[in-house]
GROMACS .gro file of C-alpha atoms in nm:
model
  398
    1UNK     CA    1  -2.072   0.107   0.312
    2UNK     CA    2  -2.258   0.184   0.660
    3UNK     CA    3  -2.681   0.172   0.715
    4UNK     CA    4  -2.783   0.508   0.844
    5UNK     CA    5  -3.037   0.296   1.076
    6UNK     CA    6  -2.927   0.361   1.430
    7UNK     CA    7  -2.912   0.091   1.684
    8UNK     CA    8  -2.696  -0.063   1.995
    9UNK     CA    9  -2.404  -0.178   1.812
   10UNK     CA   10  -2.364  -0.418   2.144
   11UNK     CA   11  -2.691  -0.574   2.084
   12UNK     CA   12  -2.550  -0.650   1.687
   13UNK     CA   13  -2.223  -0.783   1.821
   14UNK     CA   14  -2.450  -1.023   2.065
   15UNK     CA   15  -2.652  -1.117   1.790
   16UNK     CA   16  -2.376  -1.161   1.520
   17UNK     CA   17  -2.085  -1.315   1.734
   18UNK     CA   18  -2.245  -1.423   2.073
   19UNK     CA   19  -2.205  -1.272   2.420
   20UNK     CA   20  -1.907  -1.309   2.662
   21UNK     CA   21  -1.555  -1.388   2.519
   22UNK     CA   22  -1.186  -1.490   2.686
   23UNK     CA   23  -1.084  -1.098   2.681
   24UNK     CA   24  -1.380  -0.983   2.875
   25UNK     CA   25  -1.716  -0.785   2.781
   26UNK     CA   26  -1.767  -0.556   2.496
   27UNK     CA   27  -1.626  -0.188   2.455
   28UNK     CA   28  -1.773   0.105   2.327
   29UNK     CA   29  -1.581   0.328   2.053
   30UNK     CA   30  -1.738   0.634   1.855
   31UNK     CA   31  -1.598   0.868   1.613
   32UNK     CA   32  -1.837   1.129   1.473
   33UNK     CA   33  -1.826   1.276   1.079
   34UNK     CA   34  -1.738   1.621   1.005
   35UNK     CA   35  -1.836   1.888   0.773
   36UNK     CA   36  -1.610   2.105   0.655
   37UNK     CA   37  -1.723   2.425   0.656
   38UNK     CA   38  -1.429   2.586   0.434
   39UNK     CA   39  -1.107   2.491   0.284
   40UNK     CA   40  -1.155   2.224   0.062
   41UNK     CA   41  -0.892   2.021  -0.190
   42UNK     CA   42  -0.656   2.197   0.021
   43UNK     CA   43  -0.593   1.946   0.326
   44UNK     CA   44  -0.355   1.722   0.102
   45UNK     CA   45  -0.109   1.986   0.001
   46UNK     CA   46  -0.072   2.109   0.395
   47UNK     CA   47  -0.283   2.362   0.419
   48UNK     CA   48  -0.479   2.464   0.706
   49UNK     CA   49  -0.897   2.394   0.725
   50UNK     CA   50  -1.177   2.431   0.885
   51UNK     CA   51  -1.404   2.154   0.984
   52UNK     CA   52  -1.652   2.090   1.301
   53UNK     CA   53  -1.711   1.787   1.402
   54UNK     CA   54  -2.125   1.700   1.390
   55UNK     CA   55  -2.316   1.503   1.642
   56UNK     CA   56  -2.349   1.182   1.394
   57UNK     CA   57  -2.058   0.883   1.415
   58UNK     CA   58  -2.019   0.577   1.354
   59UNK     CA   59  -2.026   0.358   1.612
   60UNK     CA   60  -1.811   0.032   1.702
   61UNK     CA   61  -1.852  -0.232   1.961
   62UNK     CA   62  -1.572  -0.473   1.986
   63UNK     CA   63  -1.477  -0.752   2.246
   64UNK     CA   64  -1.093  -0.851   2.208
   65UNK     CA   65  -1.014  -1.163   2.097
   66UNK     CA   66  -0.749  -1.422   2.253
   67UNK     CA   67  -0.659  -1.478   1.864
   68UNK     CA   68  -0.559  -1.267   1.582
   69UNK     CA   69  -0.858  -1.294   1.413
   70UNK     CA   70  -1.088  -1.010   1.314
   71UNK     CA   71  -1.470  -1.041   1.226
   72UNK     CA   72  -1.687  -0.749   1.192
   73UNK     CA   73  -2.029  -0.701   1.146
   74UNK     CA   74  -2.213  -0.445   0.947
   75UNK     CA   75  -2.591  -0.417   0.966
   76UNK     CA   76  -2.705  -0.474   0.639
   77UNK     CA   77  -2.322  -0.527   0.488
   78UNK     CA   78  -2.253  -0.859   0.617
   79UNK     CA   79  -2.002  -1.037   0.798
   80UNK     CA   80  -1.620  -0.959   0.741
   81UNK     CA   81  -1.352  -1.217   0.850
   82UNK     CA   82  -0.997  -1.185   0.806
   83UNK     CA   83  -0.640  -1.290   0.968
   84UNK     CA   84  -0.422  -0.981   1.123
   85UNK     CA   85  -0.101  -1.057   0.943
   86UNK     CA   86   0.163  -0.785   0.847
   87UNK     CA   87   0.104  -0.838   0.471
   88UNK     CA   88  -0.293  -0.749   0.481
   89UNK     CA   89  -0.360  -0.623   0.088
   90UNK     CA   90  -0.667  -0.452   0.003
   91UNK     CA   91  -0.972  -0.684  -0.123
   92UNK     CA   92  -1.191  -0.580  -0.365
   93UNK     CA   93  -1.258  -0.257  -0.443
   94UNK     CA   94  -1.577  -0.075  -0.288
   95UNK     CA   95  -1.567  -0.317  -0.021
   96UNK     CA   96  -1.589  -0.163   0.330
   97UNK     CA   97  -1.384  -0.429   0.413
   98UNK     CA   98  -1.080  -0.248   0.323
   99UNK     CA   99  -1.165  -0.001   0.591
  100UNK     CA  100  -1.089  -0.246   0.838
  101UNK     CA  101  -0.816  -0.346   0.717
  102UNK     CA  102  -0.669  -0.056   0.645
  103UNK     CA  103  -0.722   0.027   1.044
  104UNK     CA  104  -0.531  -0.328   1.102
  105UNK     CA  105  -0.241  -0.268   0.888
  106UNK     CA  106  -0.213   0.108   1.051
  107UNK     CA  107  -0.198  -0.038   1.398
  108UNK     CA  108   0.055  -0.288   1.271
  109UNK     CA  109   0.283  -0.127   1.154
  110UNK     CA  110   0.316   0.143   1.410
  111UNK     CA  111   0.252  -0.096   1.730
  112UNK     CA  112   0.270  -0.431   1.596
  113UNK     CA  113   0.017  -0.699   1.532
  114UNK     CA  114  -0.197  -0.793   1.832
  115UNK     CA  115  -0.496  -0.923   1.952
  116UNK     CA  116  -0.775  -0.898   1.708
  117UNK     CA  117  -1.154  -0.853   1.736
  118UNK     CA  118  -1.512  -0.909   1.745
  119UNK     CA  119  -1.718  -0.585   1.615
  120UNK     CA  120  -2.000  -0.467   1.514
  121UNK     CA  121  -2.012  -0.120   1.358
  122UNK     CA  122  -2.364   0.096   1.304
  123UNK     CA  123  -2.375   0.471   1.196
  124UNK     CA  124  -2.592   0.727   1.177
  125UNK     CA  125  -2.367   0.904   0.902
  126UNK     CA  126  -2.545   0.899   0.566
  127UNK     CA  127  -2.298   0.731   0.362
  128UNK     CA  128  -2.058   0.889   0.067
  129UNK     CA  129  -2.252   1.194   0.118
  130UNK     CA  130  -1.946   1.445   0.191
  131UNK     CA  131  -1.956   1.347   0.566
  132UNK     CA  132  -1.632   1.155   0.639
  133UNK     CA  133  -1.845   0.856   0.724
  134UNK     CA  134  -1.559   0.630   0.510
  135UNK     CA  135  -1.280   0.851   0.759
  136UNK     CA  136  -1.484   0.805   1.102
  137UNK     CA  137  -1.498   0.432   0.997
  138UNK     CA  138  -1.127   0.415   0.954
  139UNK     CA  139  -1.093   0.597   1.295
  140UNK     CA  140  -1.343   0.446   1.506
  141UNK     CA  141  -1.225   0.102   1.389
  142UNK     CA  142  -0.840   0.229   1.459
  143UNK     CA  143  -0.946   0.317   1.811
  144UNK     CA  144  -1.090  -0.015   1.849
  145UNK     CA  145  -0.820  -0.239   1.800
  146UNK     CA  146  -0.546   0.015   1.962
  147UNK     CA  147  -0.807  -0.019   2.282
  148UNK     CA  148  -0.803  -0.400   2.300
  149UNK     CA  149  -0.458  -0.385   2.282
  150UNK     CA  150  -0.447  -0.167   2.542
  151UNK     CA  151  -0.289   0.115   2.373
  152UNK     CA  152  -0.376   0.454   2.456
  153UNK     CA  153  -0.205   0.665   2.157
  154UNK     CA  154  -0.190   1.034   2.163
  155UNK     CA  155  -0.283   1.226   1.824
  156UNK     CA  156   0.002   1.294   1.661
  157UNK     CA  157   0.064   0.923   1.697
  158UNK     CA  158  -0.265   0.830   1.546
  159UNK     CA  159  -0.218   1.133   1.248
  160UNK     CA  160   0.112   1.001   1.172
  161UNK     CA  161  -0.111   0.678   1.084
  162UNK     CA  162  -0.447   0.754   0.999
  163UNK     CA  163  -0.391   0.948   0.626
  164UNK     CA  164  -0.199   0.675   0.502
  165UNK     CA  165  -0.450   0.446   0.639
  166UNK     CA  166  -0.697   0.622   0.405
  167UNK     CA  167  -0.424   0.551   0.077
  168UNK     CA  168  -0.488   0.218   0.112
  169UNK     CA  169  -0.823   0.228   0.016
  170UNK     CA  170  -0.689   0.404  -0.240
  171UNK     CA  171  -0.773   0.775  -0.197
  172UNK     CA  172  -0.505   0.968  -0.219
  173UNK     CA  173  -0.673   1.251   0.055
  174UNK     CA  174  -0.508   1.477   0.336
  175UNK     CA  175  -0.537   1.422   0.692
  176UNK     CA  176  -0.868   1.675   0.777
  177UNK     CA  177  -1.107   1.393   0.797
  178UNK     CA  178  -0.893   1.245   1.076
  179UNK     CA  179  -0.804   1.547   1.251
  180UNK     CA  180  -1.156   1.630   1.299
  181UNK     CA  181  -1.307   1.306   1.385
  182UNK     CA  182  -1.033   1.271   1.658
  183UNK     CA  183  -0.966   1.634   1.805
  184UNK     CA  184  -1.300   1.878   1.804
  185UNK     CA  185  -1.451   2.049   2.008
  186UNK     CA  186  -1.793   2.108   2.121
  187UNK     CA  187  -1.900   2.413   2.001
  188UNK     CA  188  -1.601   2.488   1.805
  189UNK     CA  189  -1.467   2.479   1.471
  190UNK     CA  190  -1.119   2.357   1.440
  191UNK     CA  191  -0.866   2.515   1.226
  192UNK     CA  192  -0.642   2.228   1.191
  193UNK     CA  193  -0.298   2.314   1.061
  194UNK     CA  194  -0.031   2.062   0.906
  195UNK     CA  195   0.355   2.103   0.839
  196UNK     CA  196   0.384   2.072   1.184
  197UNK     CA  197   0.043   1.936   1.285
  198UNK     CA  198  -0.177   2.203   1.497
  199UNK     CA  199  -0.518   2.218   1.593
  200UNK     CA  200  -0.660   2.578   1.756
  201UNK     CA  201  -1.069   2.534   1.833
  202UNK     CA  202  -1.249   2.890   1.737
  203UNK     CA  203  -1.572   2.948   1.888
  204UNK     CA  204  -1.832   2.960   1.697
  205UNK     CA  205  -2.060   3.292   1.759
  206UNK     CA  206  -2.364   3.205   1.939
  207UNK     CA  207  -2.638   3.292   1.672
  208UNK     CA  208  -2.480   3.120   1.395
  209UNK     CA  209  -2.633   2.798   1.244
  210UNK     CA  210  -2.532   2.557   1.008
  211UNK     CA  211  -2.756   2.276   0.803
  212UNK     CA  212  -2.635   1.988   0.621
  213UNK     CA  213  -2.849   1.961   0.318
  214UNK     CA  214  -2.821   1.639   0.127
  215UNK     CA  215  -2.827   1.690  -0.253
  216UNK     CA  216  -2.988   1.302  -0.322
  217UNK     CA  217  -2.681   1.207  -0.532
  218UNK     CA  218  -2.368   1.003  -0.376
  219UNK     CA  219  -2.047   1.131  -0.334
  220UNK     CA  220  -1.875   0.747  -0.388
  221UNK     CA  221  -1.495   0.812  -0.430
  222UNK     CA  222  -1.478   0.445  -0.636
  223UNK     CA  223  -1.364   0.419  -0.992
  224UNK     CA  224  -1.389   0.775  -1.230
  225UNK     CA  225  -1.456   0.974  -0.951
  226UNK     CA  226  -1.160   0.844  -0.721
  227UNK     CA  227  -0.970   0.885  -1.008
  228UNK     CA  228  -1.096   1.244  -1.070
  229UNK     CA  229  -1.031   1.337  -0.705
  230UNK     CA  230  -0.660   1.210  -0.777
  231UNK     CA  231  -0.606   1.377  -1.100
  232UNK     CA  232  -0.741   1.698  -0.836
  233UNK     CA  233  -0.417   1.640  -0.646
  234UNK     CA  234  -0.213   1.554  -0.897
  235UNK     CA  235  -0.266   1.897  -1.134
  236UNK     CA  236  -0.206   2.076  -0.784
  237UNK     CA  237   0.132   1.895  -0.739
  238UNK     CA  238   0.235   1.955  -1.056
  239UNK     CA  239   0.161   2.313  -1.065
  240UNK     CA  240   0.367   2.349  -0.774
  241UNK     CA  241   0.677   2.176  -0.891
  242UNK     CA  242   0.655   2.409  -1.261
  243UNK     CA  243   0.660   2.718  -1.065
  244UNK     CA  244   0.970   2.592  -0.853
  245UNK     CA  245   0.835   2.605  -0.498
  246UNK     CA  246   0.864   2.322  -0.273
  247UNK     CA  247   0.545   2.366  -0.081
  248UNK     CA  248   0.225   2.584  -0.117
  249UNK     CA  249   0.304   2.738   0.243
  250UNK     CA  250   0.671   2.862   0.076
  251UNK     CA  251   0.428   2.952  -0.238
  252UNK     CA  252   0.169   3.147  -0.064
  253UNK     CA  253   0.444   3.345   0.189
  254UNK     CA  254   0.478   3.718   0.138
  255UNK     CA  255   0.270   3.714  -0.192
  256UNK     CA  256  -0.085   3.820  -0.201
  257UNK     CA  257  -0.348   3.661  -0.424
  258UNK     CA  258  -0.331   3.881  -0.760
  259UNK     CA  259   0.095   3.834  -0.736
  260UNK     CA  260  -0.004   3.427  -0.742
  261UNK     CA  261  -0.243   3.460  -1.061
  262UNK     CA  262   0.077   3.680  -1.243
  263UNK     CA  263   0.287   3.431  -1.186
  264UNK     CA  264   0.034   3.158  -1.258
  265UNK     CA  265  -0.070   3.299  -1.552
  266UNK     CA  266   0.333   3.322  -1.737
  267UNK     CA  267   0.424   2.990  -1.626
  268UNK     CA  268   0.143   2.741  -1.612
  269UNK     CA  269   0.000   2.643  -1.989
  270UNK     CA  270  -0.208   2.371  -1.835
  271UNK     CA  271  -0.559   2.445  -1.792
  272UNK     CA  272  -0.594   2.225  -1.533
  273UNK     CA  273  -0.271   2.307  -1.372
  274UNK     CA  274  -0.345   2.664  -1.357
  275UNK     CA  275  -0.684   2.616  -1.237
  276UNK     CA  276  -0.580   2.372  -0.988
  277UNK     CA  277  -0.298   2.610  -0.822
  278UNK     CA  278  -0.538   2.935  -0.806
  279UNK     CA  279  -0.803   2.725  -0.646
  280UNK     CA  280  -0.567   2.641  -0.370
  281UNK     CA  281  -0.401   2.945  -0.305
  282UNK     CA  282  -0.722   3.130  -0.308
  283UNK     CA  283  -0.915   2.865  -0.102
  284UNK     CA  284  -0.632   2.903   0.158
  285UNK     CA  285  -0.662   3.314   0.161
  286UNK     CA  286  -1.020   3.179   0.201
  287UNK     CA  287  -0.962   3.004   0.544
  288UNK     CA  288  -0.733   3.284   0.701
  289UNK     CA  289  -1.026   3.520   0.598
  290UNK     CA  290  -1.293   3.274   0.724
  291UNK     CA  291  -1.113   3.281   1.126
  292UNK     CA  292  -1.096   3.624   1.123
  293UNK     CA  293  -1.465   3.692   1.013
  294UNK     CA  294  -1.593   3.396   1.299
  295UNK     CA  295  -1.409   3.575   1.555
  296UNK     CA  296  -1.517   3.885   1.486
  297UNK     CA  297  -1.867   3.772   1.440
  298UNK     CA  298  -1.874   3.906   1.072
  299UNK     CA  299  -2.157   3.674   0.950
  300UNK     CA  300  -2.204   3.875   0.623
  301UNK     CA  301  -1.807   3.800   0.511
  302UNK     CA  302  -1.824   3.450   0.645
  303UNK     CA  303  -2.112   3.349   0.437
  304UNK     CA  304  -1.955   3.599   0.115
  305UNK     CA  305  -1.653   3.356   0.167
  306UNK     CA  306  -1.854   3.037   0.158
  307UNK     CA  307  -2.020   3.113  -0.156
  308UNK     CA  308  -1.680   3.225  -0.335
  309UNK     CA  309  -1.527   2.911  -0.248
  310UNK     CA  310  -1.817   2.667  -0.385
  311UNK     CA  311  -1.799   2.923  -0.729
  312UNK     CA  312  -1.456   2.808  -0.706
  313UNK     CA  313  -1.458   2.433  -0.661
  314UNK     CA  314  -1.717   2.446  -0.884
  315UNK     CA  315  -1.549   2.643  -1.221
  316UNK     CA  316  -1.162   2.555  -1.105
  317UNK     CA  317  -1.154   2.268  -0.963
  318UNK     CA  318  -1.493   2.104  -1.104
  319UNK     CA  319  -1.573   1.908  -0.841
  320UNK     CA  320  -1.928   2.004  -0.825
  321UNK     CA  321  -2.255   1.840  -0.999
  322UNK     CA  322  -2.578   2.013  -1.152
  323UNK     CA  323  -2.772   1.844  -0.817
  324UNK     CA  324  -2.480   2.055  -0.593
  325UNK     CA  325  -2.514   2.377  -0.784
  326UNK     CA  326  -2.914   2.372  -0.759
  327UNK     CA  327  -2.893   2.291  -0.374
  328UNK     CA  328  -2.667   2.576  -0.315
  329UNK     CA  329  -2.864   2.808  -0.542
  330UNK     CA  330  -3.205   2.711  -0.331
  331UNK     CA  331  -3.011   2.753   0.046
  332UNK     CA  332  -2.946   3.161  -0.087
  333UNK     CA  333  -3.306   3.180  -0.255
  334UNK     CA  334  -3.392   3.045   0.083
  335UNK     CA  335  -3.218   3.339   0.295
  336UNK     CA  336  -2.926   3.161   0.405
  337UNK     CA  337  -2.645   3.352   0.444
  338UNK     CA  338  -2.368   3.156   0.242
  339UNK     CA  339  -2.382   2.783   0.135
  340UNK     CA  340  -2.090   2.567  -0.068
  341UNK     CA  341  -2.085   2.214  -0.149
  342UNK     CA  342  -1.885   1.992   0.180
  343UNK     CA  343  -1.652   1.725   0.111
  344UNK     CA  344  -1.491   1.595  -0.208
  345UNK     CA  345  -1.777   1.724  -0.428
  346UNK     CA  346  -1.895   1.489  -0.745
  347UNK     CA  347  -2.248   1.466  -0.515
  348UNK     CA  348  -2.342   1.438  -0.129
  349UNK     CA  349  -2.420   1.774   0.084
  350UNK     CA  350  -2.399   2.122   0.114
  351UNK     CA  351  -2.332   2.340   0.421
  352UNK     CA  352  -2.552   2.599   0.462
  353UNK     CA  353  -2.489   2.919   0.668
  354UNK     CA  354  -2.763   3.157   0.865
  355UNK     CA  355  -2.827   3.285   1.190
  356UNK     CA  356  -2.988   3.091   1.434
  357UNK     CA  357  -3.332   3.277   1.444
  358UNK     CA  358  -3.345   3.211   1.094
  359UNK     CA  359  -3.268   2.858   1.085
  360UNK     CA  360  -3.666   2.731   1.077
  361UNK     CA  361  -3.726   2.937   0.795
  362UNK     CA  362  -3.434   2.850   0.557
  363UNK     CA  363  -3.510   2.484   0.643
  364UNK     CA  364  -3.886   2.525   0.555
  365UNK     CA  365  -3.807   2.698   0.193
  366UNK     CA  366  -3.536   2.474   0.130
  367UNK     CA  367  -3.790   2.167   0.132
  368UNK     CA  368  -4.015   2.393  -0.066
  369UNK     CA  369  -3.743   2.507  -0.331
  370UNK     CA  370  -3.546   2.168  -0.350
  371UNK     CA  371  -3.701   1.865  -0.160
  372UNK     CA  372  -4.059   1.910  -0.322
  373UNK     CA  373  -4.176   1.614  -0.540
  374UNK     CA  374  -3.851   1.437  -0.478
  375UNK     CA  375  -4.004   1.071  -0.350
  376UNK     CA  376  -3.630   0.962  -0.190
  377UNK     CA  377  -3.602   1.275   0.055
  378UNK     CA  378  -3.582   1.177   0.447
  379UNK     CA  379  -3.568   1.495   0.629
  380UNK     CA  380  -3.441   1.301   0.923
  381UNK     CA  381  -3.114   1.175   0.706
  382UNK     CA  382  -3.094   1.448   0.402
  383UNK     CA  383  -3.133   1.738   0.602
  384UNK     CA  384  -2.983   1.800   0.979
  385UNK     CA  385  -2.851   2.047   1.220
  386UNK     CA  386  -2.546   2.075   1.212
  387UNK     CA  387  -2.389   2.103   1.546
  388UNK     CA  388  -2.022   2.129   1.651
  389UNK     CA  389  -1.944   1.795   1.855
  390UNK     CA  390  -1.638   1.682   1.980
  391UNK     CA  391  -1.415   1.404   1.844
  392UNK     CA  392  -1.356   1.053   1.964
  393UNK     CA  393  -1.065   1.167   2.159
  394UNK     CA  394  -1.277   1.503   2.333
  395UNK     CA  395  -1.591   1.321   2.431
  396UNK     CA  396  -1.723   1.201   2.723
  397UNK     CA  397  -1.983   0.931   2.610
  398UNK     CA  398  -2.039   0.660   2.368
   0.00000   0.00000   0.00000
């Protein structure tokens, strides 16, 4: 979708669409990825999570137009050119295209057609990696037509928006990605609750580090594996509705974890069912647990709980690959401290967990135990600090 080659996305827009314009000079709009460092497949049935926000975006510069026109430029992706009507439909799919318009129809139908745009996106965000480089798109390019409008939206307004934004691409996913990209905080993780909508930033303890290890296969969320990520959902949902409760938050209240597998285990048949409703009730004891140990600085539980979860997305929900299950295997031979596949799974990264004096060391091995004799490896894209940034809406610069 996006080039991880970083550049001035101003000097693209000149180069693409000329300079000047009728609505004045060009803006500036950035909305960083995330990794998720726990609570995963849980986001979409309103449970809370626990991304930061990393210090790679995607990028957008955009110059309003007097029209309601909107081209966009993509280094390396090409030129996309479409009219802002209220009946936009999704092209193609695959197409980052649909990106932008699913940012168009958002602002449409919440504020109304308007002015459209010249843009030109770039990103530093290795794409369908596990990143939320498809998400910071969505937002970034939100942002940008909402500011040549000269709309200022708060973040509820752009959350009640943004998630079904991402269901017209066709993913049916929760609303973490956008929460994050919009609302961290440096330094923070974000627990980011919904049903109501709530973000609390928890410091992270000083002498913790995370890396973002790239496994060398994609994480595309296109054709069987957007329709495994569904059927994910969908297996969750249905478990819900067998055992009679209306929501996981009314499932999970007052019961503790081995009251949920009792009551799993007499009334769900379904494999996947069953698996798919223990995965989320445990992944959410997993978050609460998660908070507690960051604030208390309990590094051994945090990474325990890190590990437990990727066992779990990997033999419940199957979500992992043989490539994710190595890399996580060689981050503990390495010394890390915990390490779980980020994102949807099917491919892309793991987070990996140590203290901060350790951090060069785990690195070094890691290359040793995974990245050695593997010709694609870039350590400057497959392998990066990751540290907590703020969102679009928290930062100070472009």
């Amino acid at each position: 979708m996006l080039t991880t080659e970083l550049r001035d996305p101003r000097a693209l827009l000149a180069e693409t669409f000329g300079t000047g314009g009728p609505c004045g000079e060009a803006a500036l709009v950035s909305a960083p990825g995330r990794v998720n460092l726990i609570g995963e497949h849980i986001d979409y049935h309103g449970l809370p999570v626990l991304p930061i926000a990393i210090r790679r975006s995607v990028r957008v510069a955009f110059r309003a137009r007097a029209d309601g026109r909107i081209r966009a430029v993509s280094a390396g992706y090409g030129v996309r050119d479409f009219e802002w009507t209220p009946a936009l439909a999704p092209v193609a799919g695959g197409d980052w295209e649909n990106y932008l318009r699913a940012a168009a129809r958002a602002v449409g139908r919440k504020w109304g057609i308007g002015r459209g745009v010249d843009a030109a996106i770039v990103s530093d965000l290795a794409p369908a990696a596990g990143l939320s480089s498809s998400s910071a798109l969505l937002v970034a390019f939100t942002l940008s037509l909402l500011r040549a409008n000269d709309a200022a939206p708060t973040f509820e307004e752009l959350m009640e928006v943004l998630p079904e934004g991402e269901q017209f691409v066709g993913t049916r996913g929760g609303g973490m990605d956008h929460a994050a990209s919009l609302a961290s905080q440096a330094g923070c993780a974000t627990l980011i609750e919904f049903d109501p909508l709530a973000v609390r930033h928890v410091p992270i303890p000083p002498d913790w580090a995370f890396l973002v290890a790239h496994s060398l296969t994609i994480a595309e969320k296109s054709g069987a594996v957007r329709e495994r990520y569904n059927a994910c959902r969908a297996a969750g949902t249905t478990a819900l509705a067998r055992l009679g409760f209306a929501s996981y938050r009314q499932a999970i209240a007052g019961r503790t974890l081995p009251q949920l597998e009792e009551l799993a285990a007499r009334q769900l048949s379904a494999a996947d069912e069953h698996a798919g409703f223990m995965h989320v009730v445990s992944e959410a004891w997993r978050v609460r647990a998660a908070v507690s140990a960051m604030e208390t600085h309990d590094a051994a539980a945090f990474g325990s709980l890190l590990v437990t979860s990727h066992a779990s997305l990997r033999d419940q929900m199957q979500v992992s690959s043989a490539a994710l299950d190595r890399l996580v295997e060689a981050a503990m031979e390495s010394g890390a401290l915990g390490a779980r596949l980020t994102g949807a799974g099917f491919g892309g990264c793991a987070v990996i967990f140590c203290r901060r004096p350790d951090l060069t060391g785990v690195r070094q091995r890691l290359i040793q135990r995974y990245y050695a004799g593997l010709p694609k490896f870039d350590e400057r894209i497959h392998l990066m600090d990751a540290e907590p940034g703020p969102g679009a809406l928290n930062s100070t610069g472009t």
